[in-house]
Amino acid sequence: MSRPWPPECRLHIVTGKGGTGKTTAAAALALALAEGGGRVLLVEVEGRQGIAQLFDTAPLPYEERSIAIAPGGGEVFALAIDPEQALLEYLDMFYKLGRAGKALKKFGAIDFATTVAPGMRDVLLTGKACEAVRRTAPDRPGAAFAYDAVVMDAPPTGRITRFLNVNTEVAGLARVGPVKNQAEAVMRVLTSPQTAVHLTTVLEDMPVQETLDGVEELHAAGLPVGAILVNMVRTAHLAIGKRAAVSAAAEKRVAALLRPYGIDTAETHALAVLGREHAERLSLEEVERRALDSAGRPVVELPLIAGGIDLGGLYELAAALSAAAATGEAA
């Protein structure tokens, strides 16, 4: 298995079709990257407060807050980026508006700007994440940056390329000045080896096809594709060579063997039906695996967590991601 992301990668952008668990994958990846003493920022950009729900904490404000300790003493911080607050911060940073910026908010100018120019919203969201990537660490002796990695829970696959590429459009529209400089600085981070866009999917036809389309679109836009994270992978209870064991003939033989123990034919048939359904699903999943392999990207499988995702489940997924990274490094 090849390395799921390059060693110099510090911005991990996690996307995926709705229902594939991209927020869960992003949270688990943040824990994995913080393992062993790292400091990681987990960023939410869609305003759903999904990260707070996963970590069973209060809704995230527009400030970086510690939410979890990773194995080995690392720490995960989280931030919900609010476009309005980001714009005020941007205006103060580049135009020194200070209190005047707050007056713009009072009169509704902020809402007007992000509504009339919707691309500006995405510029602010990506810009804030890239600022966290570039930020130095005067409070961390021996560390060059404030965070060892930043993980973004990004928009779905269908919107990810335009979301990340909007800064190119803005840089083309703004001929000079801080807006152009900021947009170009963001794109330098997004198109560099510092960044990897990971696509979350499940082993079903539509999510896999959307993932493959997303890989092609990202490549065409010059954006770096990382790993394909296959979520909710069920345990295979039948080895490939044993799946014929659920045939009709085998069912009759098993029924004869179980009859002396009080298990009637109807019960045996029900078990055989379950076995055939399981075997059929495994065969279909193998087809989807081969399709994902054709994308030429590292594929990391994350197990289905029985009973749903809680904090313990997140740590289990983080362990799977850490193991995949370690295997890739050794390969």
Short mmCIF file of C-alpha atoms in Angstrom, two decimals:
data_model
loop_
_atom_site.label_atom_id
_atom_site.label_comp_id
_atom_site.label_asym_id
_atom_site.label_seq_id
_atom_site.Cartn_x
_atom_site.Cartn_y
_atom_site.Cartn_z
CA MET A 1 0.00 0.00 0.00
CA SER A 2 1.35 3.43 -0.94
CA ARG A 3 1.47 6.33 1.50
CA PRO A 4 -2.07 7.78 1.88
CA TRP A 5 -0.71 11.34 2.02
CA PRO A 6 2.73 12.89 1.50
CA PRO A 7 4.83 13.59 4.61
CA GLU A 8 4.88 17.33 3.88
CA CYS A 9 1.08 17.51 3.79
CA ARG A 10 -0.32 19.82 6.48
CA LEU A 11 -3.77 20.71 5.09
CA HIS A 12 -6.08 17.71 4.81
CA ILE A 13 -9.35 18.50 3.05
CA VAL A 14 -12.00 15.79 3.50
CA THR A 15 -14.93 15.64 1.09
CA GLY A 16 -17.46 12.97 0.12
CA LYS A 17 -20.97 12.36 -1.11
CA GLY A 18 -23.69 12.99 1.47
CA GLY A 19 -24.27 9.97 3.69
CA THR A 20 -20.74 8.57 3.36
CA GLY A 21 -19.61 9.92 6.73
CA LYS A 22 -17.14 12.61 5.62
CA THR A 23 -17.46 14.54 8.90
CA THR A 24 -16.77 11.35 10.84
CA ALA A 25 -13.76 10.61 8.61
CA ALA A 26 -12.44 14.16 9.06
CA ALA A 27 -12.75 13.92 12.86
CA ALA A 28 -11.03 10.52 12.95
CA LEU A 29 -8.25 11.82 10.69
CA ALA A 30 -7.66 14.77 13.02
CA LEU A 31 -7.26 12.37 15.95
CA ALA A 32 -4.91 10.16 13.93
CA LEU A 33 -2.72 13.08 12.89
CA ALA A 34 -2.50 14.32 16.48
CA GLU A 35 -1.38 10.91 17.74
CA GLY A 36 1.94 10.92 19.53
CA GLY A 37 1.96 14.56 20.59
CA GLY A 38 0.80 16.46 17.51
CA ARG A 39 -1.36 19.55 17.54
CA VAL A 40 -4.15 19.52 14.96
CA LEU A 41 -6.92 21.96 14.06
CA LEU A 42 -10.22 20.50 12.81
CA VAL A 43 -12.17 23.05 10.75
CA GLU A 44 -15.85 23.07 9.88
CA VAL A 45 -17.06 25.28 7.01
CA GLU A 46 -20.70 24.32 6.44
CA GLY A 47 -22.27 25.57 9.67
CA ARG A 48 -23.85 22.22 10.58
CA GLN A 49 -22.04 21.81 13.93
CA GLY A 50 -21.42 18.17 13.05
CA ILE A 51 -18.02 18.18 14.75
CA ALA A 52 -19.50 19.35 18.06
CA GLN A 53 -22.07 16.55 17.90
CA LEU A 54 -19.43 13.89 17.21
CA PHE A 55 -17.27 15.00 20.13
CA ASP A 56 -20.32 15.58 22.35
CA THR A 57 -19.36 19.15 23.09
CA ALA A 58 -21.07 22.55 22.97
CA PRO A 59 -21.58 24.19 19.55
CA LEU A 60 -18.28 25.51 18.23
CA PRO A 61 -17.80 29.28 18.19
CA TYR A 62 -15.61 31.26 15.81
CA GLU A 63 -12.55 30.57 17.91
CA GLU A 64 -10.15 27.65 18.19
CA ARG A 65 -11.11 25.42 21.08
CA SER A 66 -9.50 22.23 22.41
CA ILE A 67 -11.98 19.34 22.03
CA ALA A 68 -10.01 16.08 22.36
CA ILE A 69 -6.77 14.47 23.48
CA ALA A 70 -5.28 12.01 21.01
CA PRO A 71 -3.40 8.82 21.91
CA GLY A 72 0.14 9.65 22.97
CA GLY A 73 -0.75 13.09 24.29
CA GLY A 74 -1.60 14.98 21.11
CA GLU A 75 -4.39 17.54 21.07
CA VAL A 76 -7.20 18.32 18.64
CA PHE A 77 -8.59 21.83 18.43
CA ALA A 78 -11.72 22.71 16.46
CA LEU A 79 -13.13 25.80 14.78
CA ALA A 80 -16.42 26.52 13.03
CA ILE A 81 -15.63 29.20 10.45
CA ASP A 82 -18.36 31.82 10.22
CA PRO A 83 -18.12 33.79 6.93
CA GLU A 84 -19.31 37.01 8.57
CA GLN A 85 -16.72 36.85 11.33
CA ALA A 86 -14.05 35.85 8.82
CA LEU A 87 -14.88 38.87 6.65
CA LEU A 88 -14.63 41.22 9.63
CA GLU A 89 -11.26 39.69 10.48
CA TYR A 90 -10.17 40.04 6.85
CA LEU A 91 -11.20 43.71 6.69
CA ASP A 92 -9.37 44.47 9.91
CA MET A 93 -6.25 42.59 8.77
CA PHE A 94 -5.91 44.20 5.35
CA TYR A 95 -7.79 47.49 5.65
CA LYS A 96 -7.44 48.26 9.40
CA LEU A 97 -11.15 49.02 9.67
CA GLY A 98 -11.45 47.89 13.29
CA ARG A 99 -14.65 49.36 14.73
CA ALA A 100 -15.72 50.56 11.29
CA GLY A 101 -15.94 46.91 10.22
CA LYS A 102 -18.36 46.23 13.06
CA ALA A 103 -20.44 49.16 11.84
CA LEU A 104 -20.64 47.51 8.41
CA LYS A 105 -22.05 44.44 10.12
CA LYS A 106 -24.63 46.53 11.95
CA PHE A 107 -25.89 48.03 8.70
CA GLY A 108 -26.04 44.67 6.92
CA ALA A 109 -23.14 45.34 4.55
CA ILE A 110 -21.53 42.01 5.43
CA ASP A 111 -24.61 39.99 4.46
CA PHE A 112 -24.92 42.06 1.30
CA ALA A 113 -21.32 41.39 0.28
CA THR A 114 -21.48 37.62 0.77
CA THR A 115 -24.88 37.39 -0.95
CA VAL A 116 -24.07 39.49 -4.01
CA ALA A 117 -20.65 37.87 -4.39
CA PRO A 118 -21.20 34.27 -3.18
CA GLY A 119 -17.69 33.32 -4.26
CA MET A 120 -16.41 35.66 -1.55
CA ARG A 121 -17.85 33.33 1.07
CA ASP A 122 -15.73 30.42 -0.17
CA VAL A 123 -12.66 32.67 -0.38
CA LEU A 124 -13.11 33.56 3.28
CA LEU A 125 -13.61 29.95 4.35
CA THR A 126 -10.59 28.59 2.51
CA GLY A 127 -8.55 31.64 3.43
CA LYS A 128 -9.09 31.13 7.14
CA ALA A 129 -8.04 27.47 6.92
CA CYS A 130 -4.92 28.36 4.94
CA GLU A 131 -4.05 31.08 7.45
CA ALA A 132 -4.08 28.42 10.18
CA VAL A 133 -1.74 26.27 8.05
CA ARG A 134 0.74 29.14 7.59
CA ARG A 135 0.56 30.50 11.14
CA THR A 136 3.84 30.35 13.06
CA ALA A 137 4.15 29.15 16.65
CA PRO A 138 5.88 31.53 19.06
CA ASP A 139 4.17 29.64 21.92
CA ARG A 140 5.51 26.21 20.82
CA PRO A 141 9.26 25.91 21.44
CA GLY A 142 10.88 23.83 18.73
CA ALA A 143 7.83 23.93 16.45
CA ALA A 144 7.74 25.97 13.27
CA PHE A 145 3.95 26.20 13.04
CA ALA A 146 1.03 26.69 15.41
CA TYR A 147 -0.52 23.44 14.13
CA ASP A 148 1.18 20.33 12.82
CA ALA A 149 -1.84 19.77 10.59
CA VAL A 150 -5.19 21.31 9.72
CA VAL A 151 -8.14 19.08 8.75
CA MET A 152 -11.10 20.64 6.93
CA ASP A 153 -14.53 19.04 6.92
CA ALA A 154 -15.27 20.37 3.43
CA PRO A 155 -18.37 20.60 1.20
CA PRO A 156 -19.56 17.46 -0.65
CA THR A 157 -17.74 16.01 -3.65
CA GLY A 158 -20.09 17.60 -6.16
CA ARG A 159 -19.05 21.10 -5.00
CA ILE A 160 -15.50 20.57 -3.81
CA THR A 161 -13.58 21.58 -6.95
CA ARG A 162 -15.39 24.88 -7.38
CA PHE A 163 -15.17 25.55 -3.63
CA LEU A 164 -11.39 25.14 -3.62
CA ASN A 165 -10.80 26.78 -7.00
CA VAL A 166 -12.80 29.96 -6.33
CA ASN A 167 -9.67 31.83 -5.30
CA THR A 168 -8.32 31.47 -8.83
CA GLU A 169 -11.44 33.23 -10.15
CA VAL A 170 -11.15 36.00 -7.55
CA ALA A 171 -7.44 36.50 -8.28
CA GLY A 172 -8.31 36.89 -11.96
CA LEU A 173 -11.00 39.49 -11.24
CA ALA A 174 -8.96 41.53 -8.77
CA ARG A 175 -6.04 43.02 -10.71
CA VAL A 176 -4.12 44.39 -7.74
CA GLY A 177 -4.32 44.88 -4.00
CA PRO A 178 -4.80 42.72 -0.92
CA VAL A 179 -7.75 40.74 -2.33
CA LYS A 180 -5.65 39.51 -5.25
CA ASN A 181 -2.64 38.85 -3.03
CA GLN A 182 -4.72 36.92 -0.52
CA ALA A 183 -6.41 34.82 -3.19
CA GLU A 184 -3.08 33.96 -4.80
CA ALA A 185 -1.54 33.08 -1.43
CA VAL A 186 -4.45 30.72 -0.69
CA MET A 187 -4.12 29.01 -4.08
CA ARG A 188 -0.38 28.54 -3.52
CA VAL A 189 -1.23 26.50 -0.41
CA LEU A 190 -4.14 24.61 -2.01
CA THR A 191 -2.16 23.53 -5.06
CA SER A 192 1.05 22.64 -3.19
CA PRO A 193 2.27 19.37 -1.65
CA GLN A 194 1.18 20.86 1.69
CA THR A 195 -2.42 20.01 0.73
CA ALA A 196 -4.25 16.74 0.06
CA VAL A 197 -7.93 16.37 -0.81
CA HIS A 198 -9.25 13.07 0.56
CA LEU A 199 -12.51 11.65 -0.81
CA THR A 200 -14.81 9.66 1.48
CA THR A 201 -17.05 6.98 -0.01
CA VAL A 202 -18.82 3.70 0.72
CA LEU A 203 -18.77 0.53 -1.39
CA GLU A 204 -21.90 1.36 -3.38
CA ASP A 205 -22.31 2.28 -7.03
CA MET A 206 -23.38 5.96 -6.83
CA PRO A 207 -20.91 7.12 -4.13
CA VAL A 208 -18.05 5.29 -5.89
CA GLN A 209 -18.90 6.85 -9.26
CA GLU A 210 -19.12 10.33 -7.68
CA THR A 211 -15.74 9.71 -6.05
CA LEU A 212 -14.15 8.74 -9.37
CA ASP A 213 -15.67 11.82 -11.03
CA GLY A 214 -14.37 13.95 -8.17
CA VAL A 215 -10.84 12.61 -8.57
CA GLU A 216 -10.89 13.51 -12.28
CA GLU A 217 -12.25 17.01 -11.63
CA LEU A 218 -9.68 17.73 -8.93
CA HIS A 219 -6.84 16.53 -11.15
CA ALA A 220 -8.13 18.68 -14.04
CA ALA A 221 -8.17 21.73 -11.75
CA GLY A 222 -4.61 21.12 -10.59
CA LEU A 223 -5.67 20.31 -7.03
CA PRO A 224 -3.76 17.56 -5.16
CA VAL A 225 -5.75 14.38 -4.52
CA GLY A 226 -4.87 12.40 -1.41
CA ALA A 227 -6.45 9.11 -0.34
CA ILE A 228 -9.83 7.54 -0.96
CA LEU A 229 -11.35 6.75 2.44
CA VAL A 230 -13.80 3.86 2.17
CA ASN A 231 -16.09 4.18 5.16
CA MET A 232 -18.42 1.71 6.88
CA VAL A 233 -16.75 -1.45 5.53
CA ARG A 234 -18.52 -4.55 6.81
CA THR A 235 -16.60 -7.61 7.97
CA ALA A 236 -16.56 -10.37 5.33
CA HIS A 237 -17.88 -13.52 7.02
CA LEU A 238 -17.27 -15.69 3.95
CA ALA A 239 -13.89 -16.12 2.30
CA ILE A 240 -13.96 -15.76 -1.48
CA GLY A 241 -13.41 -19.48 -2.01
CA LYS A 242 -16.21 -20.39 0.42
CA ARG A 243 -19.05 -18.33 -1.02
CA ALA A 244 -20.35 -21.22 -3.11
CA ALA A 245 -21.16 -22.90 0.21
CA VAL A 246 -24.52 -21.11 0.27
CA SER A 247 -25.78 -22.84 -2.88
CA ALA A 248 -29.10 -24.72 -2.90
CA ALA A 249 -27.33 -28.11 -2.86
CA ALA A 250 -25.22 -27.06 0.11
CA GLU A 251 -28.37 -25.88 1.88
CA LYS A 252 -29.88 -29.38 1.66
CA ARG A 253 -26.72 -30.97 3.03
CA VAL A 254 -26.60 -28.53 5.94
CA ALA A 255 -30.29 -29.08 6.68
CA ALA A 256 -29.70 -32.83 6.91
CA LEU A 257 -26.78 -32.31 9.28
CA LEU A 258 -28.72 -29.93 11.56
CA ARG A 259 -32.03 -31.83 11.67
CA PRO A 260 -30.94 -34.17 14.51
CA TYR A 261 -30.26 -31.07 16.65
CA GLY A 262 -33.82 -29.76 16.34
CA ILE A 263 -33.15 -27.15 13.65
CA ASP A 264 -35.85 -27.51 11.02
CA THR A 265 -35.67 -26.89 7.28
CA ALA A 266 -37.30 -23.42 7.49
CA GLU A 267 -34.62 -22.19 9.90
CA THR A 268 -31.87 -23.63 7.74
CA HIS A 269 -33.38 -21.96 4.68
CA ALA A 270 -33.49 -18.58 6.47
CA LEU A 271 -29.79 -18.93 7.34
CA ALA A 272 -28.97 -19.88 3.75
CA VAL A 273 -30.83 -16.82 2.42
CA LEU A 274 -28.80 -14.60 4.73
CA GLY A 275 -25.63 -16.30 3.55
CA ARG A 276 -26.52 -15.81 -0.11
CA GLU A 277 -27.35 -12.13 0.46
CA HIS A 278 -24.05 -11.66 2.27
CA ALA A 279 -22.13 -13.39 -0.52
CA GLU A 280 -23.89 -11.27 -3.15
CA ARG A 281 -23.06 -8.08 -1.29
CA LEU A 282 -19.42 -9.10 -0.97
CA SER A 283 -19.25 -9.74 -4.72
CA LEU A 284 -20.73 -6.32 -5.50
CA GLU A 285 -18.31 -4.66 -3.09
CA GLU A 286 -15.37 -6.31 -4.86
CA VAL A 287 -16.54 -4.71 -8.11
CA GLU A 288 -16.58 -1.29 -6.42
CA ARG A 289 -13.13 -1.90 -4.92
CA ARG A 290 -11.72 -2.61 -8.38
CA ALA A 291 -13.34 0.59 -9.67
CA LEU A 292 -11.73 2.61 -6.87
CA ASP A 293 -8.35 1.00 -7.52
CA SER A 294 -8.57 2.31 -11.10
CA ALA A 295 -8.33 5.88 -9.75
CA GLY A 296 -4.67 5.29 -8.94
CA ARG A 297 -4.92 6.72 -5.42
CA PRO A 298 -4.25 5.04 -2.05
CA VAL A 299 -7.41 3.42 -0.71
CA VAL A 300 -7.93 3.21 3.06
CA GLU A 301 -10.79 1.13 4.44
CA LEU A 302 -12.51 2.15 7.67
CA PRO A 303 -14.60 -0.44 9.53
CA LEU A 304 -18.32 -0.20 10.15
CA ILE A 305 -18.79 0.68 13.82
CA ALA A 306 -21.64 -1.36 15.27
CA GLY A 307 -24.26 0.73 17.04
CA GLY A 308 -23.25 4.01 15.41
CA ILE A 309 -20.43 6.46 15.97
CA ASP A 310 -19.59 7.71 19.44
CA LEU A 311 -16.32 9.06 20.80
CA GLY A 312 -14.97 5.55 21.26
CA GLY A 313 -15.82 4.77 17.64
CA LEU A 314 -13.90 7.85 16.49
CA TYR A 315 -10.78 6.63 18.27
CA GLU A 316 -11.24 3.21 16.64
CA LEU A 317 -11.39 4.82 13.19
CA ALA A 318 -8.39 7.00 14.06
CA ALA A 319 -6.43 3.85 14.91
CA ALA A 320 -7.30 2.40 11.49
CA LEU A 321 -6.07 5.57 9.76
CA SER A 322 -2.86 5.58 11.81
CA ALA A 323 -2.24 1.95 10.88
CA ALA A 324 -2.81 2.73 7.19
CA ALA A 325 -0.34 5.62 7.35
CA ALA A 326 2.25 3.44 9.12
CA THR A 327 1.81 0.66 6.54
CA GLY A 328 2.24 3.14 3.69
CA GLU A 329 5.42 4.50 5.21
CA ALA A 330 6.84 1.01 5.53
CA ALA A 331 5.84 -0.03 2.01
#
